[in-house]
Coordinates of C-alpha atoms and ligand atoms in Angstrom, one line a residue:
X218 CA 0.0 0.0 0.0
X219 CA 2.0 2.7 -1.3
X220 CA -0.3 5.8 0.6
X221 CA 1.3 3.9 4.0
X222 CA 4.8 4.0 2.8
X223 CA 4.4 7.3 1.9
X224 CA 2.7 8.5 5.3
X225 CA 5.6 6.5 6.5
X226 CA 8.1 8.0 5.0
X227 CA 6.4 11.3 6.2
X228 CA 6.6 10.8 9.6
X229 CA 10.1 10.1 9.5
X230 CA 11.1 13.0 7.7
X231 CA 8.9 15.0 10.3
X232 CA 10.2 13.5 13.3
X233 CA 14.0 13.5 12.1
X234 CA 13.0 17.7 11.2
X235 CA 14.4 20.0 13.4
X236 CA 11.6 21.4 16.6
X237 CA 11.0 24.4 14.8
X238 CA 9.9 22.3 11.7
X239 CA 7.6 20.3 13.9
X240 CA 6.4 23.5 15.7
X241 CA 5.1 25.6 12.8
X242 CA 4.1 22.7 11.3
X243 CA 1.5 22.2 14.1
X244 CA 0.3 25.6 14.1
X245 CA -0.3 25.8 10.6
X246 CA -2.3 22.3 11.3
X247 CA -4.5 23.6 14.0
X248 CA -4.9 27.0 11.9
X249 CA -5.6 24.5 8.8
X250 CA -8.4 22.6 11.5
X251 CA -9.7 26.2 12.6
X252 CA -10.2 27.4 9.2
X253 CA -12.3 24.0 8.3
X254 CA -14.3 23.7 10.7
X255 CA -15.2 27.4 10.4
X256 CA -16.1 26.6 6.5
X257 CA -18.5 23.6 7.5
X258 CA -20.4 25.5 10.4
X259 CA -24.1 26.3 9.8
X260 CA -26.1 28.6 12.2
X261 CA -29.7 27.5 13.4
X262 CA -32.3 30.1 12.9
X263 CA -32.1 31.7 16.4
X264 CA -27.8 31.7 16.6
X265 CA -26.8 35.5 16.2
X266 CA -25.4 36.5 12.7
X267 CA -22.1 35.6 12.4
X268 CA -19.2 38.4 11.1
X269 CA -18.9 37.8 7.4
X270 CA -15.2 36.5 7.7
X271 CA -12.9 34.0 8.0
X272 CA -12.8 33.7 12.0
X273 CA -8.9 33.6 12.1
X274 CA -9.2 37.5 10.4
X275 CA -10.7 38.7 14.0
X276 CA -8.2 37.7 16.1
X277 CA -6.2 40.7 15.3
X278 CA -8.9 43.7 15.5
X279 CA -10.3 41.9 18.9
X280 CA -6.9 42.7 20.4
X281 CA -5.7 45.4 18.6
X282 CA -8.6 47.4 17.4
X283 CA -11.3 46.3 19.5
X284 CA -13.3 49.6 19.3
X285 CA -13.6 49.6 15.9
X286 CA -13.8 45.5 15.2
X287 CA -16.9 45.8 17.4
X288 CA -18.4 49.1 15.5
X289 CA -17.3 47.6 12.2
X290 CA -19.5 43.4 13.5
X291 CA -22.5 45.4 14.2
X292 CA -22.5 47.5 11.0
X293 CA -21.0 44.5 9.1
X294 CA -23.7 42.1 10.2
X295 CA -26.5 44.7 10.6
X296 CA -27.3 43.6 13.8
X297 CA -26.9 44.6 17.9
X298 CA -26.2 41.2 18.6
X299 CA -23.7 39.0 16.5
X300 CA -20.8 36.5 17.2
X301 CA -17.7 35.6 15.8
X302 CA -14.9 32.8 16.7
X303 CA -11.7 33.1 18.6
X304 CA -10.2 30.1 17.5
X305 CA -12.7 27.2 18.8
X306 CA -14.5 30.1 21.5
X307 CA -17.7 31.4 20.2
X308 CA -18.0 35.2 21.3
X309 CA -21.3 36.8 21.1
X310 CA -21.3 40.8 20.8
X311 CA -24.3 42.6 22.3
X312 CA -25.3 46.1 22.4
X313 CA -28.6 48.0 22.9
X314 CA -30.8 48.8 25.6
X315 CA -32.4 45.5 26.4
X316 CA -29.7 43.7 25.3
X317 CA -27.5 45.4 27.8
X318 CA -29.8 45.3 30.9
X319 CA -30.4 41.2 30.1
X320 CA -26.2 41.3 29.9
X321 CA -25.7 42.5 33.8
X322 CA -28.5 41.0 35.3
X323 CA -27.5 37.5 33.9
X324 CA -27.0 35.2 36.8
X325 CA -25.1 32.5 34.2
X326 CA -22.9 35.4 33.4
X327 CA -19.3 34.6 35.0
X328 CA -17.0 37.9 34.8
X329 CA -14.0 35.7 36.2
X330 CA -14.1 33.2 33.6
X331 CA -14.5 35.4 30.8
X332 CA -11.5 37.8 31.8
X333 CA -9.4 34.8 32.2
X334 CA -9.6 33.8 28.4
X335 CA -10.7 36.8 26.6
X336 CA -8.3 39.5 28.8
X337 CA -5.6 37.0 30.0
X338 CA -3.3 40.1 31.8
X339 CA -2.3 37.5 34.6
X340 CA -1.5 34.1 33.1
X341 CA -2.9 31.0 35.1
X342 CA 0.1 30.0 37.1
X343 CA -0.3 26.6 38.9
X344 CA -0.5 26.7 42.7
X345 CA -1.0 30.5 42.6
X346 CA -3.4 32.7 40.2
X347 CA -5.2 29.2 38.8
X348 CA -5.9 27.8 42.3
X349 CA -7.8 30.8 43.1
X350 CA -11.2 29.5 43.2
X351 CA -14.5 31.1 43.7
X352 CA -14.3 30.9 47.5
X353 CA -11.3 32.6 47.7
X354 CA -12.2 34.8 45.6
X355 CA -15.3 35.4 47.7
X356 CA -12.8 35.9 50.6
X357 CA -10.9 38.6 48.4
X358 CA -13.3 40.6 47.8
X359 CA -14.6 40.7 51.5
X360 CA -11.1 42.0 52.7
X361 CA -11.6 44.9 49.8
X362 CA -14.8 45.4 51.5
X363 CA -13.3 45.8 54.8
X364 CA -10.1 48.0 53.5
X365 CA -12.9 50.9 52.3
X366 CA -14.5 50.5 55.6
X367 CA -15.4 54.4 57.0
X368 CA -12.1 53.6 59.3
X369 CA -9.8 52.3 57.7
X370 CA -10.3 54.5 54.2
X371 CA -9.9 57.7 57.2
X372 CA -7.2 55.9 58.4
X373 CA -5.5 55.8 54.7
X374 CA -6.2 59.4 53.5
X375 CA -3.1 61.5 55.6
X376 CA -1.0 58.6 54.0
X377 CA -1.9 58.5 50.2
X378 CA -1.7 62.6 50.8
X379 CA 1.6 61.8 51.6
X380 CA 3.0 59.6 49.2
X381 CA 1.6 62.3 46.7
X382 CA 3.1 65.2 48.0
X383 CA 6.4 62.9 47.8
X384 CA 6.0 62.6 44.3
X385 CA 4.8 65.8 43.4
X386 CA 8.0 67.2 45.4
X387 CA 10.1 65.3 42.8
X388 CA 8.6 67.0 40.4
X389 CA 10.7 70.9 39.3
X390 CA 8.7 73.8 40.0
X391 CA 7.9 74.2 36.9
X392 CA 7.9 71.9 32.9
X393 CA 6.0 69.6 31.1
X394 CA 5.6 66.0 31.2
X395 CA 3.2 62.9 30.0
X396 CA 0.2 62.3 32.2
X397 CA 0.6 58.5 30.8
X398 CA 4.1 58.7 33.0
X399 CA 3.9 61.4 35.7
X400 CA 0.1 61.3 36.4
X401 CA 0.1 57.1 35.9
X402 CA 2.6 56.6 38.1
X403 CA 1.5 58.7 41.1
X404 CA -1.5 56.4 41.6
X405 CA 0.3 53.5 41.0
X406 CA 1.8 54.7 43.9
X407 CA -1.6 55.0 45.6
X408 CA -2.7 51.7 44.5
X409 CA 0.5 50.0 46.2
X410 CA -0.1 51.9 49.7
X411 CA -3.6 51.3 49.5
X412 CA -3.7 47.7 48.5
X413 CA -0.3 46.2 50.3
X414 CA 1.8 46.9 53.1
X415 CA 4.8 49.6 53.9
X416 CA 7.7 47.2 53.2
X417 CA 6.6 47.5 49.6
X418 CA 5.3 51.4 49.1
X419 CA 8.1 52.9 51.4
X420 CA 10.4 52.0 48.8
X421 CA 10.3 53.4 45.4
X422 CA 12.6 51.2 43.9
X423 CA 10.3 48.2 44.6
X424 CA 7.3 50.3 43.4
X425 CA 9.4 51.3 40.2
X426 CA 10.0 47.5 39.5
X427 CA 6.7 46.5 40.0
X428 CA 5.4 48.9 37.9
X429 CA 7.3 47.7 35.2
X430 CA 6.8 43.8 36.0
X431 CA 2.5 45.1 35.9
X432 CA 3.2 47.0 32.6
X433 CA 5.2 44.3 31.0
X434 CA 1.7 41.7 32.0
X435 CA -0.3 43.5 30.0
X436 CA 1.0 44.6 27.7
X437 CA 2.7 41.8 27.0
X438 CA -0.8 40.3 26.4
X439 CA -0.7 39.2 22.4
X440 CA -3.2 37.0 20.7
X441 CA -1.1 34.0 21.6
X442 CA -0.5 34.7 25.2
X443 CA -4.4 34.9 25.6
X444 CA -5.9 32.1 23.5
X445 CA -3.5 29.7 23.7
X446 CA -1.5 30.1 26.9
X447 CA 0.2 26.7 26.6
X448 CA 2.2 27.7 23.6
X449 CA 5.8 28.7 25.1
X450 CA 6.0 31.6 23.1
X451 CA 8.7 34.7 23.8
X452 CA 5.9 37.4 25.0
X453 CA 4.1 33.9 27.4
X454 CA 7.8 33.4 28.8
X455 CA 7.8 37.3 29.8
X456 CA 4.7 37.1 31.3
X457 CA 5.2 34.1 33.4
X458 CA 8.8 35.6 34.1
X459 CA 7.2 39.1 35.5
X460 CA 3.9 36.8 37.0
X461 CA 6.9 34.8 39.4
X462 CA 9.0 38.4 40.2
X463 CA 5.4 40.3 41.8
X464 CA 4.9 36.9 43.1
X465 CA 8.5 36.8 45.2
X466 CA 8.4 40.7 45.6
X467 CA 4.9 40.0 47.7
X468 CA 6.2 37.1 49.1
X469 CA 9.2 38.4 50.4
X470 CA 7.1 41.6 51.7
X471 CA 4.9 39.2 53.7
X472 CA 7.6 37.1 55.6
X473 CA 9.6 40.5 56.7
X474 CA 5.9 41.7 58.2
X475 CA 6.0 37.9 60.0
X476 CA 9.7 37.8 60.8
X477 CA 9.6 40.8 62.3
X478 CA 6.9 41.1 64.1
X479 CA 6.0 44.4 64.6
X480 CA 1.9 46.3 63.9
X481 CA 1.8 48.4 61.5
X482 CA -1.3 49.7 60.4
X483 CA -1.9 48.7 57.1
X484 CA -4.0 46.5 54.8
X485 CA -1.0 43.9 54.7
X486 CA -1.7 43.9 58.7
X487 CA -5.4 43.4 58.4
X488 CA -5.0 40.6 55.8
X489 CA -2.4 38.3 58.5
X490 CA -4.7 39.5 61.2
X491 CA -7.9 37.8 59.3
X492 CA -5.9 34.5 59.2
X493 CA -6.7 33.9 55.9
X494 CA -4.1 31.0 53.5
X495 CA -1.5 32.6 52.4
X496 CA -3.5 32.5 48.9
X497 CA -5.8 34.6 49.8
X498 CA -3.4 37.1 51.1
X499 CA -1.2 36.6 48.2
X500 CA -4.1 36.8 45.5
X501 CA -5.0 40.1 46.9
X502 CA -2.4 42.2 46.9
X503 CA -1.3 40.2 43.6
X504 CA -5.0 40.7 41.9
X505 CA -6.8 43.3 43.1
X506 CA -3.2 46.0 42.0
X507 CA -4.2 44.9 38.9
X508 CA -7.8 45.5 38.8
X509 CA -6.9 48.7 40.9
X510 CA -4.0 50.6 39.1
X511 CA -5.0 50.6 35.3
X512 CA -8.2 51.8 35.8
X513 CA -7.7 55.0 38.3
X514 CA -4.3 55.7 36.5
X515 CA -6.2 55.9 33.2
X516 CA -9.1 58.2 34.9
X517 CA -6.3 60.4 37.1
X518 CA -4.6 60.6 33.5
X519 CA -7.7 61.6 31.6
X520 CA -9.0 63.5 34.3
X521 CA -5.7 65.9 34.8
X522 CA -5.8 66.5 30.9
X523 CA -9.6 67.4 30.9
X524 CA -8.9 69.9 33.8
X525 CA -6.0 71.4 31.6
X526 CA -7.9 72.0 29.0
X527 CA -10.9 73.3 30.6
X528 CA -10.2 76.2 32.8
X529 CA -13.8 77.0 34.1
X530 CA -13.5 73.3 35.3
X531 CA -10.5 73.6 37.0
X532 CA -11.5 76.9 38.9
X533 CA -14.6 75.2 40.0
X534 CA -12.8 72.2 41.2
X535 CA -10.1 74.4 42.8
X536 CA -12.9 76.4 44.4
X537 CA -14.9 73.7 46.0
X538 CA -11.3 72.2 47.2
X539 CA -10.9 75.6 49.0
X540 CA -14.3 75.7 50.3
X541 CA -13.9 72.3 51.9
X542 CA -10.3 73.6 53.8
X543 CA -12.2 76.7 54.8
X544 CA -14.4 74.4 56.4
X545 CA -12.2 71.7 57.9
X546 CA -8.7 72.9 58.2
X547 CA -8.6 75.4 61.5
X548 CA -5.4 77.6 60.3
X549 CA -2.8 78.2 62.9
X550 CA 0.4 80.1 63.0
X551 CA 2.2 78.3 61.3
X552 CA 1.9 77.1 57.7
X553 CA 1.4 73.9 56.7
X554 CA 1.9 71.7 53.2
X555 CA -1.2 71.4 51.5
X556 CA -1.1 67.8 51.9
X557 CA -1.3 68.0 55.4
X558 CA -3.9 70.5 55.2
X559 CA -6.1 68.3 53.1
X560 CA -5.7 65.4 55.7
X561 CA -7.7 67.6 57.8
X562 CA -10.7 67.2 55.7
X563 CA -12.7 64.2 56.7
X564 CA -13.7 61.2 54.5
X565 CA -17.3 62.6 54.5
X566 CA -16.5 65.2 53.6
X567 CA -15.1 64.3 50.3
X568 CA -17.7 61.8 49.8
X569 CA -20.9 64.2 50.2
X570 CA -19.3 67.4 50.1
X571 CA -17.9 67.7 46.6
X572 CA -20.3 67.3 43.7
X573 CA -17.9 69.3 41.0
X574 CA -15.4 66.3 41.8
X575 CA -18.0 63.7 41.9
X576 CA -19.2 65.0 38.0
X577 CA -15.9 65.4 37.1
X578 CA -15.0 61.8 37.2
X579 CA -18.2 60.5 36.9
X580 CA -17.6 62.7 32.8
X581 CA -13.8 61.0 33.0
X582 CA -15.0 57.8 33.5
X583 CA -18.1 57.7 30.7
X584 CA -15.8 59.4 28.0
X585 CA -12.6 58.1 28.4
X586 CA -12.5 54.5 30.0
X587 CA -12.8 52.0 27.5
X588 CA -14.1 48.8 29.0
X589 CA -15.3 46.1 27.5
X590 CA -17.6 44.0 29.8
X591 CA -16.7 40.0 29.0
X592 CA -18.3 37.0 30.7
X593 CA -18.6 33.4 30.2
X594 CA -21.8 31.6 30.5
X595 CA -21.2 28.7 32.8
X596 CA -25.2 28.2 33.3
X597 CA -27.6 26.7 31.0
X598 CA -28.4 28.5 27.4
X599 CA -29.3 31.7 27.8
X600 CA -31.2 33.9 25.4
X601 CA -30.1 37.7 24.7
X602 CA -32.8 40.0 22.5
X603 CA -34.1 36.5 20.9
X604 CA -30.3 35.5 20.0
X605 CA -28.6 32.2 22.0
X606 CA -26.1 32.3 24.5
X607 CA -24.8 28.6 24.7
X608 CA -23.2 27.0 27.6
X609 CA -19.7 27.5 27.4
X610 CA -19.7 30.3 24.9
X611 CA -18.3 34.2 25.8
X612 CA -20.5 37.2 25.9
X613 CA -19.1 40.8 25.5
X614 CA -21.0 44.4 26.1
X615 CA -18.8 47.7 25.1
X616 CA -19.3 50.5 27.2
X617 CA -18.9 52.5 23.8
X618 CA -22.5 51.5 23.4
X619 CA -23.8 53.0 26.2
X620 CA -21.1 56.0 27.0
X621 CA -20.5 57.3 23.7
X622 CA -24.3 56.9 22.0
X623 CA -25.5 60.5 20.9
X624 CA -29.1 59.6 21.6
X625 CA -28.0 59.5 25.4
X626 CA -25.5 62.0 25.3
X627 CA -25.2 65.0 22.7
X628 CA -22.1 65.3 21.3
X629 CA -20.6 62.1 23.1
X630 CA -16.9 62.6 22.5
X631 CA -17.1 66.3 24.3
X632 CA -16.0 66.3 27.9
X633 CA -19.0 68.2 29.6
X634 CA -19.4 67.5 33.5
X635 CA -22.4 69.8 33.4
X636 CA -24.8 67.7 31.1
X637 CA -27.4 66.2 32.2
X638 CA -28.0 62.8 32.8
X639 CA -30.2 61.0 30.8
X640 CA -32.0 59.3 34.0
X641 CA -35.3 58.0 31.7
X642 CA -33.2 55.7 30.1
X643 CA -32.1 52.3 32.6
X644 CA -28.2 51.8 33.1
X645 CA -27.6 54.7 30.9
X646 CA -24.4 55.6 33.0
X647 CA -22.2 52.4 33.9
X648 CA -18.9 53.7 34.7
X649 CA -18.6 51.5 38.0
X650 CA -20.7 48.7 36.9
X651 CA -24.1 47.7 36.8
X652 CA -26.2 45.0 38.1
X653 CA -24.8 41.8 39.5
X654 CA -21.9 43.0 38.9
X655 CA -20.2 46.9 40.2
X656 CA -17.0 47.2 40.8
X657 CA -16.0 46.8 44.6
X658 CA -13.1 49.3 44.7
X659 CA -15.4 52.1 43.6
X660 CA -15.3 54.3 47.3
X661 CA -11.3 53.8 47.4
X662 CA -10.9 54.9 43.9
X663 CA -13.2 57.7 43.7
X664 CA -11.4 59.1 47.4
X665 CA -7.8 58.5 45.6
X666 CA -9.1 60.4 42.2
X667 CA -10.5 63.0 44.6
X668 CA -6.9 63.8 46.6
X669 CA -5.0 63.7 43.6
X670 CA -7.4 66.2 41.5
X671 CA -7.5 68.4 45.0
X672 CA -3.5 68.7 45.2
X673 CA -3.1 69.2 42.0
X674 CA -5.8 71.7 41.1
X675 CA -4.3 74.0 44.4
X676 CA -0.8 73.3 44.3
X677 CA -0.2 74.0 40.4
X678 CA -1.2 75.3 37.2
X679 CA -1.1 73.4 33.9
X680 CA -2.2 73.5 30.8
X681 CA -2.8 70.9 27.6
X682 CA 0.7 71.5 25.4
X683 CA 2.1 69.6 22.4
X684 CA 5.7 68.8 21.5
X685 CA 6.7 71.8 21.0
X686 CA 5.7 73.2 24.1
X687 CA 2.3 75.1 22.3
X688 CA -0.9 75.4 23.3
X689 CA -3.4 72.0 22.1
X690 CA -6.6 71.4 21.5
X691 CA -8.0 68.3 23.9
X692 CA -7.3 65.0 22.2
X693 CA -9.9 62.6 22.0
X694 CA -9.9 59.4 23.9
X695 CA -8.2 56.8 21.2
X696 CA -10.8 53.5 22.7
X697 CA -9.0 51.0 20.4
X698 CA -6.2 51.3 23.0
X699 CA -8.0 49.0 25.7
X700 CA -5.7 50.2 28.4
X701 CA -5.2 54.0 28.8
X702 CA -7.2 54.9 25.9
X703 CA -3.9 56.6 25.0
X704 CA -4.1 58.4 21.5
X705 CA -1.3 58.0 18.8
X706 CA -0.3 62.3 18.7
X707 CA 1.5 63.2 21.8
X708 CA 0.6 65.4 24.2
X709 CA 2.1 66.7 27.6
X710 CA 1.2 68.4 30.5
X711 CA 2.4 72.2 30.8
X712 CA 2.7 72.9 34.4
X713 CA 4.0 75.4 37.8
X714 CA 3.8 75.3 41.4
X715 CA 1.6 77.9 43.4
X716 CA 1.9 79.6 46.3
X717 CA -0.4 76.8 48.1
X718 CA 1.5 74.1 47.4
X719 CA 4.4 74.7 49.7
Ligands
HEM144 C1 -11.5 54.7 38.3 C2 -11.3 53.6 38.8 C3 -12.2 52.3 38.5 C4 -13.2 52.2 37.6 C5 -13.7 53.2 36.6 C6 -13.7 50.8 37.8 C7 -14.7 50.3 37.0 C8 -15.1 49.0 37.2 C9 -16.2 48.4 36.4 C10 -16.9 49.1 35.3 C11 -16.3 47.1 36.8 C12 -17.3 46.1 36.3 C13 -16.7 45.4 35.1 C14 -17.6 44.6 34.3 O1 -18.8 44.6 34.5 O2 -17.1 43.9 33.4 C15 -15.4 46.9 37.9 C16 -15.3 45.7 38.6 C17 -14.4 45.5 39.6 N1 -13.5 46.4 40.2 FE1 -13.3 48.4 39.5 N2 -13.0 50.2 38.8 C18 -12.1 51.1 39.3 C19 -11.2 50.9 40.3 C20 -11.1 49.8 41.1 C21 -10.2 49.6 42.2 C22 -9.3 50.7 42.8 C23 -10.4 48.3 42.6 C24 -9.7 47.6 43.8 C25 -9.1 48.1 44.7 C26 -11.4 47.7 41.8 C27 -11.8 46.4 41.9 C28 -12.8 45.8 41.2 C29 -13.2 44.5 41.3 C30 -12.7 43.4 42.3 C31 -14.2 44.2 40.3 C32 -14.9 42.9 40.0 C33 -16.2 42.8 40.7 C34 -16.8 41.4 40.6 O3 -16.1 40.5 40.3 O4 -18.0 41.4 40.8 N3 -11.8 48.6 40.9 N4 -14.7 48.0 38.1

């Protein structure tokens, strides 16, 4: 049988090939077994409209473009809710009113199991981030409960002032710099005081590696890293690489507190005190700086450059700021930094006292964060606006759909903290979540966007400025960058001390 000799002879020639024979000859198989399978599939009358397109073609634009790939599926199919493949995943893409309020009220909806495969910033590492199991979870997010509890979030305020009045003294007295670096960085900063312990935030140099081991996780995330994380490739062995250092870094951090033992009062303290497995405690600070950092950094950053480039904003901002020291901060001889003064100004305060900064980030947060809500059903089949949801199969919502429609909002892309809200319409504003699921960290970020915007609003003045040190118009949010929202022309940050920052 000469077809046996010949598949034979095959196999010996593949197996004597060299590994990276053997390797692309796999991928180009399993591509070769995607691309069939895609070819033979039919839908069934009540399956959303797939994209018209090879599936292997929206790999890319998912990751890369994802603002437009979206916009482009709903236009391309003519329909609010359609799907497409990632590889063998089926990902359905809904949009519209009822669509979205059936999408967060879902109870087969799993936001854990979708980020895991369709996000993919932390890769599943045995024994740590993949043993991490609903109960745990459960556990994790009770502790975050218990960090923005009225005391302890008091407790924190005098020290996040702090760390930002150490920064900001870094800073000349007057220049220009990137709100992606300057801005960014400061509430990383934040974000490592708040959600770990002193032997990390105290030292800069720890914080400065971190930040790069958290930057190089995501965005290391390719195509490959996310869909299929068993494939050694160069950007997975980075990730695993930078996964292991925050892992020792935390570690280490959490024997020294045990070694020593000596209180100190911070949320490292309060996790050991709870007696929770090391897991738990580990999976915190590991997880939630994750969750935490990118998304105030990317408000504080958007936020700062709004304020630039709106003057009557900033005045406002600066004037309710002032109003709430006039109030709280009983001036003695002596002058004091305006950190300090700020301390003096109670948690409630900045909670129900400050509705310029409450609209300002609530506007921040609707133009200029570009999250895409992804879940996996791990119920039974579920049905979305008439279309299925299968067991097993990923569901995705962009906030685009909601934040940026000019039925809801006139002239979406315009930063405007004065509009009104369109309260006839349900879940018309989402910025922290809706339904079963809102984001838990929302009263520690909104207090940490709120002391950065008050020192910087009184201790400087700044300005939007390009390259060449000239006065800008505002760029506009750039959503196909899933992470800071960062658009491709540069822009800086012009900016000067005052008087009131001492
Ligand atoms: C400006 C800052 C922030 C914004 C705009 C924001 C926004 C959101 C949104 C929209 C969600 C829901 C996501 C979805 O439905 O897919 C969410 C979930 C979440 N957020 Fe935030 N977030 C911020 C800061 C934080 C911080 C500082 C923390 C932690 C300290 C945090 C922890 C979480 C967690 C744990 C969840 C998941 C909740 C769950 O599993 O039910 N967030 N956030």
């Amino acid at each position: 049988m000469p077809y046996t000799v010949g598949l034979q002879t095959a196999a010996a020639a593949f197996l004597s090939a060299g590994l990276p024979i053997q390797f692309t000859f796999a991928i180009v198989s399993f591509l070769l077994i995607v691309f069939l399978l895609d070819a033979f599939q039919h839908d069934v009358p009540d399956t959303p409209k797939s994209l018209p397109r090879c599936s292997l073609l929206a790999i890319h634009p998912f990751f890369r473009k994802r603002f437009e790939f979206l916009n482009w599926g709903i236009y391309a199919t003519g329909s609010t809710v359609f799907k497409f493949k990632l590889l063998r995943n089926t990902v359905v893409v809904v949009s519209g009113e009822s669509a979205r309020q059936a999408f967060f009220a879902a109870k087969e909806l799993d936001l854990t199991e979708g980020f895991k495969i369709l996000s993919g910033a932390i890769p599943m590492v045995k024994g740590v981030t993949s043993d991490l199991q609903s109960k745990r979870i459960a556990l994790i997010h009770k502790r975050l409960a218990a960090v923005q509890r009225e005391a302890s979030l008091s407790q924190l305020i005098p020290v996040i002032l702090e760390d930002i009045r150490k920064q900001m003294d870094s800073w000349d007295g007057a220049g220009t710099f990137d709100p992606f670096d300057k801005i960014y960085e400061l509430l990383f900063q934040v974000t490592i005081r708040s959600l770990s312990c002193s032997e990390i935030a105290d030292d800069p140099v720890l914080v400065s590696r971190l930040k790069v081991l958290y930057d190089k996780l995501e965005t290391g995330t390719t195509p490959a890293t996310v869909l299929l994380p068993w494939l050694p490739t160069p950007s997975m062995i980075k990730k695993l690489w930078a996964t292991k250092e925050i892992y020792d870094i935390v570690v280490r951090a959490i024997d020294a507190r045990q070694k020593s033992g000596v209180y100190k009062r911070d949320t490292l303290q309060m996790l050991l005190e709870t007696g929770d497995d090391r897991l738990v405690v580990v999976g915190f600070i590991m997880g939630l700086i994750i969750a935490g950092a990118r998304a105030t950094g990317t408000t504080a950053c958007w936020l700062s450059t709004y304020l630039g480039g709106h003057p009557e904003w900033r005045a406002k901002a600066a004037q309710e700021v002032s109003s709430l020291l006039a109030a709280h901060w009983s001036a003695s001889s002596e002058r004091e930094s305006l950190s300090k003064r700020l301390a003096a100004i109670p948690l409630k305060a900045w909670e129900t006292e400050a509705p310029v900064l409450d609209s300002l980030i609530r506007e921040t947060t609707r133009v200029a964060q570009p999250h895409v809500a992804m879940r996996r059903n791990i119920g039974r089949d579920i049905y979305i606006d008439g279309k299925i949801i299968p067991t097993g199969s990923y569901v995705v919502y962009p906030f685009s759909d909601v934040h940026l429609d000019p039925e809801l909002y006139s002239d979406p892309w315009k930063f405007d903290p004065g509009r009104q809200e369109p309260k006839e319409v349900p879940l018309s504003y989402i910025g922290w979540g809706a339904g079963k699921t809102t984001c838990l960290g929302t009263r520690l970020a909104k207090v940490e966007l709120k002391l950065v915007t008050a020192m910087l609003v009184l201790g400087f003045r700044h300005s939007v400025v390009d390259a060449d040190d000239q006065l800008r118009s505002l760029p506009t949010p750039n959503w196909n960058d899933t992470l800071l929202c960062r658009p491709n022309e540069r822009f800086y940050l012009k900016y000067e001390k005052t008087d009131q920052y001492l």
